[in-house]
Every structure is written in C-alpha cells, then in structure tokens.
PDB file of N, CA, C and O in Angstrom:
ATOM      1  N   MET A   1      -1.192 -15.870 -14.523  1.00 78.00           N
ATOM      2  CA  MET A   1      -0.009 -15.230 -13.983  1.00 78.00           C
ATOM      3  C   MET A   1       0.781 -16.284 -13.203  1.00 78.00           C
ATOM      4  O   MET A   1       0.191 -17.109 -12.511  1.00 78.00           O
ATOM      5  N   ASP A   2       2.094 -16.249 -13.302  1.00 92.00           N
ATOM      6  CA  ASP A   2       2.902 -17.255 -12.611  1.00 92.00           C
ATOM      7  C   ASP A   2       3.012 -16.931 -11.118  1.00 92.00           C
ATOM      8  O   ASP A   2       2.773 -15.809 -10.676  1.00 92.00           O
ATOM      9  N   ARG A   3       3.364 -17.919 -10.334  1.00 92.00           N
ATOM     10  CA  ARG A   3       3.369 -17.783  -8.875  1.00 92.00           C
ATOM     11  C   ARG A   3       4.366 -16.735  -8.391  1.00 92.00           C
ATOM     12  O   ARG A   3       4.093 -16.026  -7.422  1.00 92.00           O
ATOM     13  N   GLU A   4       5.525 -16.599  -9.054  1.00 93.00           N
ATOM     14  CA  GLU A   4       6.499 -15.592  -8.633  1.00 93.00           C
ATOM     15  C   GLU A   4       5.919 -14.183  -8.757  1.00 93.00           C
ATOM     16  O   GLU A   4       6.121 -13.333  -7.894  1.00 93.00           O
ATOM     17  N   ALA A   5       5.199 -13.935  -9.838  1.00 93.00           N
ATOM     18  CA  ALA A   5       4.576 -12.623 -10.040  1.00 93.00           C
ATOM     19  C   ALA A   5       3.487 -12.376  -8.995  1.00 93.00           C
ATOM     20  O   ALA A   5       3.351 -11.256  -8.484  1.00 93.00           O
ATOM     21  N   LEU A   6       2.734 -13.408  -8.666  1.00 94.00           N
ATOM     22  CA  LEU A   6       1.700 -13.269  -7.644  1.00 94.00           C
ATOM     23  C   LEU A   6       2.325 -12.966  -6.281  1.00 94.00           C
ATOM     24  O   LEU A   6       1.858 -12.084  -5.555  1.00 94.00           O
ATOM     25  N   ILE A   7       3.384 -13.690  -5.947  1.00 93.00           N
ATOM     26  CA  ILE A   7       4.074 -13.459  -4.671  1.00 93.00           C
ATOM     27  C   ILE A   7       4.625 -12.041  -4.633  1.00 93.00           C
ATOM     28  O   ILE A   7       4.488 -11.338  -3.633  1.00 93.00           O
ATOM     29  N   GLU A   8       5.208 -11.582  -5.726  1.00 93.00           N
ATOM     30  CA  GLU A   8       5.748 -10.214  -5.780  1.00 93.00           C
ATOM     31  C   GLU A   8       4.657  -9.181  -5.535  1.00 93.00           C
ATOM     32  O   GLU A   8       4.867  -8.192  -4.841  1.00 93.00           O
ATOM     33  N   GLN A   9       3.477  -9.404  -6.096  1.00 93.00           N
ATOM     34  CA  GLN A   9       2.373  -8.469  -5.881  1.00 93.00           C
ATOM     35  C   GLN A   9       1.949  -8.439  -4.415  1.00 93.00           C
ATOM     36  O   GLN A   9       1.604  -7.390  -3.883  1.00 93.00           O
ATOM     37  N   VAL A  10       1.983  -9.595  -3.763  1.00 92.00           N
ATOM     38  CA  VAL A  10       1.601  -9.666  -2.353  1.00 92.00           C
ATOM     39  C   VAL A  10       2.655  -8.998  -1.479  1.00 92.00           C
ATOM     40  O   VAL A  10       2.328  -8.315  -0.505  1.00 92.00           O
ATOM     41  N   VAL A  11       3.928  -9.157  -1.822  1.00 92.00           N
ATOM     42  CA  VAL A  11       5.024  -8.589  -1.037  1.00 92.00           C
ATOM     43  C   VAL A  11       5.059  -7.062  -1.159  1.00 92.00           C
ATOM     44  O   VAL A  11       5.433  -6.371  -0.211  1.00 92.00           O
ATOM     45  N   ASN A  12       4.639  -6.536  -2.274  1.00 87.00           N
ATOM     46  CA  ASN A  12       4.639  -5.089  -2.495  1.00 87.00           C
ATOM     47  C   ASN A  12       3.905  -4.378  -1.368  1.00 87.00           C
ATOM     48  O   ASN A  12       2.875  -4.829  -0.904  1.00 87.00           O
ATOM     49  N   ALA A  13       4.433  -3.258  -0.904  1.00 79.00           N
ATOM     50  CA  ALA A  13       3.845  -2.528   0.220  1.00 79.00           C
ATOM     51  C   ALA A  13       2.557  -1.795  -0.149  1.00 79.00           C
ATOM     52  O   ALA A  13       1.756  -1.491   0.723  1.00 79.00           O
ATOM     53  N   PHE A  14       2.329  -1.528  -1.420  1.00 83.00           N
ATOM     54  CA  PHE A  14       1.130  -0.783  -1.823  1.00 83.00           C
ATOM     55  C   PHE A  14      -0.122  -1.615  -1.586  1.00 83.00           C
ATOM     56  O   PHE A  14      -0.177  -2.791  -1.934  1.00 83.00           O
ATOM     57  N   ARG A  15      -1.123  -0.994  -0.998  1.00 84.00           N
ATOM     58  CA  ARG A  15      -2.436  -1.613  -0.859  1.00 84.00           C
ATOM     59  C   ARG A  15      -3.481  -0.604  -1.299  1.00 84.00           C
ATOM     60  O   ARG A  15      -3.488   0.547  -0.842  1.00 84.00           O
ATOM     61  N   ALA A  16      -4.361  -1.050  -2.165  1.00 88.00           N
ATOM     62  CA  ALA A  16      -5.465  -0.195  -2.621  1.00 88.00           C
ATOM     63  C   ALA A  16      -6.438   0.015  -1.460  1.00 88.00           C
ATOM     64  O   ALA A  16      -6.465  -0.761  -0.508  1.00 88.00           O
ATOM     65  N   ARG A  17      -7.207   1.078  -1.571  1.00 89.00           N
ATOM     66  CA  ARG A  17      -8.231   1.366  -0.561  1.00 89.00           C
ATOM     67  C   ARG A  17      -9.595   1.379  -1.227  1.00 89.00           C
ATOM     68  O   ARG A  17      -9.725   1.701  -2.402  1.00 89.00           O
ATOM     69  N   ASP A  18     -10.606   1.021  -0.441  1.00 92.00           N
ATOM     70  CA  ASP A  18     -11.964   1.078  -0.969  1.00 92.00           C
ATOM     71  C   ASP A  18     -12.490   2.508  -0.852  1.00 92.00           C
ATOM     72  O   ASP A  18     -11.773   3.409  -0.402  1.00 92.00           O
ATOM     73  N   ALA A  19     -13.738   2.724  -1.233  1.00 94.00           N
ATOM     74  CA  ALA A  19     -14.319   4.070  -1.241  1.00 94.00           C
ATOM     75  C   ALA A  19     -14.357   4.701   0.150  1.00 94.00           C
ATOM     76  O   ALA A  19     -14.360   5.928   0.280  1.00 94.00           O
ATOM     77  N   ASP A  20     -14.364   3.870   1.191  1.00 91.00           N
ATOM     78  CA  ASP A  20     -14.386   4.372   2.567  1.00 91.00           C
ATOM     79  C   ASP A  20     -12.987   4.551   3.151  1.00 91.00           C
ATOM     80  O   ASP A  20     -12.838   4.906   4.317  1.00 91.00           O
ATOM     81  N   GLY A  21     -11.949   4.285   2.344  1.00 85.00           N
ATOM     82  CA  GLY A  21     -10.581   4.455   2.806  1.00 85.00           C
ATOM     83  C   GLY A  21      -9.986   3.240   3.495  1.00 85.00           C
ATOM     84  O   GLY A  21      -8.857   3.281   3.974  1.00 85.00           O
ATOM     85  N   ARG A  22     -10.742   2.154   3.564  1.00 88.00           N
ATOM     86  CA  ARG A  22     -10.223   0.942   4.200  1.00 88.00           C
ATOM     87  C   ARG A  22      -9.240   0.244   3.265  1.00 88.00           C
ATOM     88  O   ARG A  22      -9.443   0.194   2.048  1.00 88.00           O
ATOM     89  N   ILE A  23      -8.183  -0.289   3.860  1.00 86.00           N
ATOM     90  CA  ILE A  23      -7.164  -1.003   3.087  1.00 86.00           C
ATOM     91  C   ILE A  23      -7.735  -2.320   2.599  1.00 86.00           C
ATOM     92  O   ILE A  23      -8.381  -3.057   3.346  1.00 86.00           O
ATOM     93  N   ARG A  24      -7.499  -2.601   1.332  1.00 91.00           N
ATOM     94  CA  ARG A  24      -7.957  -3.857   0.727  1.00 91.00           C
ATOM     95  C   ARG A  24      -6.788  -4.825   0.645  1.00 91.00           C
ATOM     96  O   ARG A  24      -5.642  -4.418   0.505  1.00 91.00           O
ATOM     97  N   SER A  25      -7.072  -6.095   0.719  1.00 87.00           N
ATOM     98  CA  SER A  25      -6.011  -7.093   0.564  1.00 87.00           C
ATOM     99  C   SER A  25      -5.555  -7.111  -0.893  1.00 87.00           C
ATOM    100  O   SER A  25      -6.291  -6.722  -1.796  1.00 87.00           O
ATOM    101  N   ALA A  26      -4.333  -7.561  -1.081  1.00 89.00           N
ATOM    102  CA  ALA A  26      -3.815  -7.690  -2.447  1.00 89.00           C
ATOM    103  C   ALA A  26      -4.589  -8.794  -3.150  1.00 89.00           C
ATOM    104  O   ALA A  26      -4.662  -9.918  -2.636  1.00 89.00           O
ATOM    105  N   PRO A  27      -5.203  -8.522  -4.299  1.00 90.00           N
ATOM    106  CA  PRO A  27      -5.968  -9.551  -4.998  1.00 90.00           C
ATOM    107  C   PRO A  27      -5.155 -10.818  -5.264  1.00 90.00           C
ATOM    108  O   PRO A  27      -5.696 -11.924  -5.212  1.00 90.00           O
ATOM    109  N   ALA A  28      -3.861 -10.657  -5.496  1.00 93.00           N
ATOM    110  CA  ALA A  28      -3.014 -11.815  -5.790  1.00 93.00           C
ATOM    111  C   ALA A  28      -2.964 -12.792  -4.612  1.00 93.00           C
ATOM    112  O   ALA A  28      -2.773 -13.996  -4.801  1.00 93.00           O
ATOM    113  N   PHE A  29      -3.148 -12.286  -3.384  1.00 93.00           N
ATOM    114  CA  PHE A  29      -3.122 -13.140  -2.200  1.00 93.00           C
ATOM    115  C   PHE A  29      -4.111 -14.293  -2.331  1.00 93.00           C
ATOM    116  O   PHE A  29      -3.822 -15.429  -1.967  1.00 93.00           O
ATOM    117  N   HIS A  30      -5.264 -14.006  -2.889  1.00 93.00           N
ATOM    118  CA  HIS A  30      -6.327 -15.009  -3.007  1.00 93.00           C
ATOM    119  C   HIS A  30      -6.049 -16.025  -4.108  1.00 93.00           C
ATOM    120  O   HIS A  30      -6.710 -17.063  -4.160  1.00 93.00           O
ATOM    121  N   ASP A  31      -5.087 -15.735  -4.947  1.00 95.00           N
ATOM    122  CA  ASP A  31      -4.713 -16.662  -6.015  1.00 95.00           C
ATOM    123  C   ASP A  31      -3.574 -17.591  -5.605  1.00 95.00           C
ATOM    124  O   ASP A  31      -3.197 -18.473  -6.372  1.00 95.00           O
ATOM    125  N   LEU A  32      -3.019 -17.385  -4.403  1.00 96.00           N
ATOM    126  CA  LEU A  32      -1.921 -18.226  -3.931  1.00 96.00           C
ATOM    127  C   LEU A  32      -2.450 -19.364  -3.073  1.00 96.00           C
ATOM    128  O   LEU A  32      -3.424 -19.198  -2.339  1.00 96.00           O
ATOM    129  N   ASP A  33      -1.776 -20.494  -3.133  1.00 95.00           N
ATOM    130  CA  ASP A  33      -2.132 -21.586  -2.230  1.00 95.00           C
ATOM    131  C   ASP A  33      -1.457 -21.348  -0.879  1.00 95.00           C
ATOM    132  O   ASP A  33      -0.717 -20.384  -0.689  1.00 95.00           O
ATOM    133  N   GLU A  34      -1.720 -22.217   0.080  1.00 96.00           N
ATOM    134  CA  GLU A  34      -1.215 -22.029   1.440  1.00 96.00           C
ATOM    135  C   GLU A  34       0.317 -21.958   1.491  1.00 96.00           C
ATOM    136  O   GLU A  34       0.886 -21.120   2.197  1.00 96.00           O
ATOM    137  N   VAL A  35       0.979 -22.802   0.753  1.00 96.00           N
ATOM    138  CA  VAL A  35       2.447 -22.816   0.738  1.00 96.00           C
ATOM    139  C   VAL A  35       2.988 -21.500   0.194  1.00 96.00           C
ATOM    140  O   VAL A  35       3.910 -20.905   0.766  1.00 96.00           O
ATOM    141  N   ASP A  36       2.413 -21.027  -0.907  1.00 96.00           N
ATOM    142  CA  ASP A  36       2.888 -19.781  -1.502  1.00 96.00           C
ATOM    143  C   ASP A  36       2.530 -18.564  -0.645  1.00 96.00           C
ATOM    144  O   ASP A  36       3.268 -17.586  -0.621  1.00 96.00           O
ATOM    145  N   ARG A  37       1.425 -18.626   0.098  1.00 95.00           N
ATOM    146  CA  ARG A  37       1.102 -17.542   1.022  1.00 95.00           C
ATOM    147  C   ARG A  37       2.157 -17.458   2.123  1.00 95.00           C
ATOM    148  O   ARG A  37       2.552 -16.370   2.532  1.00 95.00           O
ATOM    149  N   LYS A  38       2.603 -18.591   2.601  1.00 96.00           N
ATOM    150  CA  LYS A  38       3.656 -18.614   3.625  1.00 96.00           C
ATOM    151  C   LYS A  38       4.955 -18.038   3.051  1.00 96.00           C
ATOM    152  O   LYS A  38       5.624 -17.246   3.719  1.00 96.00           O
ATOM    153  N   LEU A  39       5.283 -18.419   1.811  1.00 95.00           N
ATOM    154  CA  LEU A  39       6.471 -17.855   1.166  1.00 95.00           C
ATOM    155  C   LEU A  39       6.350 -16.338   1.015  1.00 95.00           C
ATOM    156  O   LEU A  39       7.311 -15.601   1.243  1.00 95.00           O
ATOM    157  N   ALA A  40       5.166 -15.886   0.650  1.00 95.00           N
ATOM    158  CA  ALA A  40       4.940 -14.444   0.501  1.00 95.00           C
ATOM    159  C   ALA A  40       5.083 -13.739   1.845  1.00 95.00           C
ATOM    160  O   ALA A  40       5.671 -12.662   1.921  1.00 95.00           O
ATOM    161  N   PHE A  41       4.585 -14.350   2.904  1.00 94.00           N
ATOM    162  CA  PHE A  41       4.721 -13.770   4.241  1.00 94.00           C
ATOM    163  C   PHE A  41       6.192 -13.643   4.617  1.00 94.00           C
ATOM    164  O   PHE A  41       6.634 -12.586   5.092  1.00 94.00           O
ATOM    165  N   GLU A  42       6.949 -14.696   4.411  1.00 96.00           N
ATOM    166  CA  GLU A  42       8.377 -14.678   4.745  1.00 96.00           C
ATOM    167  C   GLU A  42       9.130 -13.650   3.903  1.00 96.00           C
ATOM    168  O   GLU A  42       9.990 -12.917   4.413  1.00 96.00           O
ATOM    169  N   ALA A  43       8.796 -13.565   2.631  1.00 95.00           N
ATOM    170  CA  ALA A  43       9.432 -12.575   1.754  1.00 95.00           C
ATOM    171  C   ALA A  43       9.066 -11.155   2.182  1.00 95.00           C
ATOM    172  O   ALA A  43       9.897 -10.241   2.127  1.00 95.00           O
ATOM    173  N   THR A  44       7.829 -10.965   2.647  1.00 93.00           N
ATOM    174  CA  THR A  44       7.394  -9.655   3.120  1.00 93.00           C
ATOM    175  C   THR A  44       8.177  -9.253   4.366  1.00 93.00           C
ATOM    176  O   THR A  44       8.623  -8.099   4.479  1.00 93.00           O
ATOM    177  N   GLU A  45       8.367 -10.171   5.282  1.00 94.00           N
ATOM    178  CA  GLU A  45       9.160  -9.875   6.478  1.00 94.00           C
ATOM    179  C   GLU A  45      10.579  -9.447   6.095  1.00 94.00           C
ATOM    180  O   GLU A  45      11.099  -8.463   6.638  1.00 94.00           O
ATOM    181  N   GLN A  46      11.166 -10.159   5.172  1.00 95.00           N
ATOM    182  CA  GLN A  46      12.527  -9.823   4.726  1.00 95.00           C
ATOM    183  C   GLN A  46      12.556  -8.459   4.044  1.00 95.00           C
ATOM    184  O   GLN A  46      13.467  -7.651   4.276  1.00 95.00           O
ATOM    185  N   GLN A  47      11.570  -8.200   3.210  1.00 92.00           N
ATOM    186  CA  GLN A  47      11.504  -6.925   2.482  1.00 92.00           C
ATOM    187  C   GLN A  47      11.368  -5.753   3.440  1.00 92.00           C
ATOM    188  O   GLN A  47      12.063  -4.746   3.308  1.00 92.00           O
ATOM    189  N   ARG A  48      10.466  -5.868   4.415  1.00 92.00           N
ATOM    190  CA  ARG A  48      10.262  -4.769   5.363  1.00 92.00           C
ATOM    191  C   ARG A  48      11.506  -4.552   6.217  1.00 92.00           C
ATOM    192  O   ARG A  48      11.851  -3.413   6.538  1.00 92.00           O
ATOM    193  N   ALA A  49      12.197  -5.624   6.602  1.00 94.00           N
ATOM    194  CA  ALA A  49      13.441  -5.488   7.382  1.00 94.00           C
ATOM    195  C   ALA A  49      14.502  -4.772   6.549  1.00 94.00           C
ATOM    196  O   ALA A  49      15.230  -3.912   7.061  1.00 94.00           O
ATOM    197  N   LEU A  50      14.594  -5.112   5.270  1.00 94.00           N
ATOM    198  CA  LEU A  50      15.550  -4.448   4.380  1.00 94.00           C
ATOM    199  C   LEU A  50      15.213  -2.968   4.235  1.00 94.00           C
ATOM    200  O   LEU A  50      16.089  -2.103   4.329  1.00 94.00           O
ATOM    201  N   GLU A  51      13.936  -2.664   4.024  1.00 92.00           N
ATOM    202  CA  GLU A  51      13.512  -1.265   3.910  1.00 92.00           C
ATOM    203  C   GLU A  51      13.874  -0.492   5.176  1.00 92.00           C
ATOM    204  O   GLU A  51      14.399   0.626   5.100  1.00 92.00           O
ATOM    205  N   ALA A  52      13.599  -1.073   6.331  1.00 94.00           N
ATOM    206  CA  ALA A  52      13.882  -0.409   7.602  1.00 94.00           C
ATOM    207  C   ALA A  52      15.378  -0.191   7.794  1.00 94.00           C
ATOM    208  O   ALA A  52      15.799   0.834   8.327  1.00 94.00           O
ATOM    209  N   SER A  53      16.180  -1.129   7.333  1.00 96.00           N
ATOM    210  CA  SER A  53      17.629  -0.985   7.491  1.00 96.00           C
ATOM    211  C   SER A  53      18.190   0.141   6.625  1.00 96.00           C
ATOM    212  O   SER A  53      19.225   0.714   6.947  1.00 96.00           O
ATOM    213  N   LEU A  54      17.510   0.479   5.560  1.00 94.00           N
ATOM    214  CA  LEU A  54      17.953   1.548   4.665  1.00 94.00           C
ATOM    215  C   LEU A  54      17.382   2.915   5.036  1.00 94.00           C
ATOM    216  O   LEU A  54      17.843   3.937   4.543  1.00 94.00           O
ATOM    217  N   ASP A  55      16.383   2.929   5.898  1.00 94.00           N
ATOM    218  CA  ASP A  55      15.704   4.166   6.272  1.00 94.00           C
ATOM    219  C   ASP A  55      16.437   4.849   7.432  1.00 94.00           C
ATOM    220  O   ASP A  55      16.806   4.176   8.405  1.00 94.00           O
ATOM    221  N   PRO A  56      16.654   6.159   7.349  1.00 95.00           N
ATOM    222  CA  PRO A  56      17.354   6.866   8.427  1.00 95.00           C
ATOM    223  C   PRO A  56      16.671   6.725   9.793  1.00 95.00           C
ATOM    224  O   PRO A  56      17.328   6.759  10.819  1.00 95.00           O
ATOM    225  N   GLN A  57      15.353   6.562   9.797  1.00 95.00           N
ATOM    226  CA  GLN A  57      14.618   6.412  11.052  1.00 95.00           C
ATOM    227  C   GLN A  57      14.327   4.945  11.387  1.00 95.00           C
ATOM    228  O   GLN A  57      13.655   4.662  12.369  1.00 95.00           O
ATOM    229  N   GLY A  58      14.795   4.045  10.539  1.00 95.00           N
ATOM    230  CA  GLY A  58      14.577   2.622  10.787  1.00 95.00           C
ATOM    231  C   GLY A  58      13.159   2.157  10.528  1.00 95.00           C
ATOM    232  O   GLY A  58      12.707   1.179  11.105  1.00 95.00           O
ATOM    233  N   LEU A  59      12.452   2.864   9.627  1.00 94.00           N
ATOM    234  CA  LEU A  59      11.059   2.539   9.342  1.00 94.00           C
ATOM    235  C   LEU A  59      10.917   1.841   7.992  1.00 94.00           C
ATOM    236  O   LEU A  59      11.561   2.220   7.015  1.00 94.00           O
ATOM    237  N   SER A  60      10.045   0.873   7.946  1.00 91.00           N
ATOM    238  CA  SER A  60       9.697   0.239   6.671  1.00 91.00           C
ATOM    239  C   SER A  60       8.691   1.129   5.948  1.00 91.00           C
ATOM    240  O   SER A  60       8.150   2.078   6.537  1.00 91.00           O
ATOM    241  N   THR A  61       8.406   0.820   4.706  1.00 85.00           N
ATOM    242  CA  THR A  61       7.400   1.598   3.972  1.00 85.00           C
ATOM    243  C   THR A  61       6.036   1.451   4.638  1.00 85.00           C
ATOM    244  O   THR A  61       5.254   2.402   4.675  1.00 85.00           O
ATOM    245  N   THR A  62       5.765   0.283   5.183  1.00 85.00           N
ATOM    246  CA  THR A  62       4.494   0.054   5.870  1.00 85.00           C
ATOM    247  C   THR A  62       4.400   0.932   7.118  1.00 85.00           C
ATOM    248  O   THR A  62       3.380   1.592   7.350  1.00 85.00           O
ATOM    249  N   ALA A  63       5.456   0.962   7.915  1.00 89.00           N
ATOM    250  CA  ALA A  63       5.462   1.790   9.124  1.00 89.00           C
ATOM    251  C   ALA A  63       5.341   3.264   8.768  1.00 89.00           C
ATOM    252  O   ALA A  63       4.603   4.017   9.421  1.00 89.00           O
ATOM    253  N   ARG A  64       6.034   3.690   7.741  1.00 89.00           N
ATOM    254  CA  ARG A  64       5.985   5.087   7.323  1.00 89.00           C
ATOM    255  C   ARG A  64       4.570   5.460   6.858  1.00 89.00           C
ATOM    256  O   ARG A  64       4.039   6.514   7.223  1.00 89.00           O
ATOM    257  N   ALA A  65       3.932   4.588   6.086  1.00 84.00           N
ATOM    258  CA  ALA A  65       2.565   4.856   5.613  1.00 84.00           C
ATOM    259  C   ALA A  65       1.584   4.911   6.787  1.00 84.00           C
ATOM    260  O   ALA A  65       0.685   5.759   6.810  1.00 84.00           O
ATOM    261  N   LEU A  66       1.764   4.039   7.752  1.00 85.00           N
ATOM    262  CA  LEU A  66       0.889   4.040   8.917  1.00 85.00           C
ATOM    263  C   LEU A  66       1.053   5.332   9.718  1.00 85.00           C
ATOM    264  O   LEU A  66       0.063   5.955  10.118  1.00 85.00           O
ATOM    265  N   LEU A  67       2.284   5.745   9.940  1.00 90.00           N
ATOM    266  CA  LEU A  67       2.518   6.996  10.663  1.00 90.00           C
ATOM    267  C   LEU A  67       1.916   8.194   9.938  1.00 90.00           C
ATOM    268  O   LEU A  67       1.328   9.085  10.560  1.00 90.00           O
ATOM    269  N   GLU A  68       2.043   8.232   8.622  1.00 89.00           N
ATOM    270  CA  GLU A  68       1.466   9.340   7.848  1.00 89.00           C
ATOM    271  C   GLU A  68      -0.051   9.363   7.998  1.00 89.00           C
ATOM    272  O   GLU A  68      -0.652  10.425   8.145  1.00 89.00           O
ATOM    273  N   ARG A  69      -0.659   8.189   7.988  1.00 83.00           N
ATOM    274  CA  ARG A  69      -2.122   8.117   8.125  1.00 83.00           C
ATOM    275  C   ARG A  69      -2.569   8.557   9.523  1.00 83.00           C
ATOM    276  O   ARG A  69      -3.543   9.281   9.659  1.00 83.00           O
ATOM    277  N   VAL A  70      -1.833   8.142  10.544  1.00 91.00           N
ATOM    278  CA  VAL A  70      -2.174   8.531  11.914  1.00 91.00           C
ATOM    279  C   VAL A  70      -2.013  10.041  12.067  1.00 91.00           C
ATOM    280  O   VAL A  70      -2.885  10.707  12.644  1.00 91.00           O
ATOM    281  N   ARG A  71      -0.946  10.584  11.558  1.00 92.00           N
ATOM    282  CA  ARG A  71      -0.707  12.036  11.673  1.00 92.00           C
ATOM    283  C   ARG A  71      -1.778  12.831  10.920  1.00 92.00           C
ATOM    284  O   ARG A  71      -2.170  13.910  11.353  1.00 92.00           O
ATOM    285  N   ALA A  72      -2.244  12.297   9.810  1.00 90.00           N
ATOM    286  CA  ALA A  72      -3.279  12.990   9.018  1.00 90.00           C
ATOM    287  C   ALA A  72      -4.616  13.014   9.731  1.00 90.00           C
ATOM    288  O   ALA A  72      -5.424  13.920   9.503  1.00 90.00           O
ATOM    289  N   THR A  73      -4.871  12.044  10.600  1.00 86.00           N
ATOM    290  CA  THR A  73      -6.158  11.992  11.294  1.00 86.00           C
ATOM    291  C   THR A  73      -6.128  12.643  12.663  1.00 86.00           C
ATOM    292  O   THR A  73      -7.136  12.747  13.322  1.00 86.00           O
ATOM    293  N   SER A  74      -4.927  13.077  13.103  1.00 78.00           N
ATOM    294  CA  SER A  74      -4.860  13.703  14.437  1.00 78.00           C
ATOM    295  C   SER A  74      -5.075  15.182  14.374  1.00 78.00           C
ATOM    296  O   SER A  74      -4.981  15.856  13.463  1.00 78.00           O
TER     297      SER A  74
END
C-alpha cells in the first residue's frame, strides 16, 4: 500500500475496538516511518479542526464519539 493511503487510514476517525471494547490503534500507523507518522499527526489535527468548524456544536468526530461513549456509560 502506498504511503498516502496509509496516512489516510491513520487520519480517519474510525478506530476498531477489541473484544473488551478498548480502542485499537490504526494498523496502518505501524507501517509508517517516523516522518510519515508526523505528517499523519499534522493531517489529523487539520482534519479534526475542519470537522469541528462544520459542526453546530464545534465538535470533531472524535469529540462526538467520546461524548457518546461517556453518556452511554453514565
């Protein structure tokens, strides 16, 4: 898989969970070198800021997923 596709997978907000419900890292993250991991981090920051700017409550998909999980456990 090419590096752009790997970075895109890392930037994506979806994270799989294991059988116990714990969030797993994106498998593509482990296929990136240090430079590409930094690029993925920077792209993720930009993506979440864009998502938050489009959301009526100013939340990114990550923030929204976290709030849903907290509300489900309360």
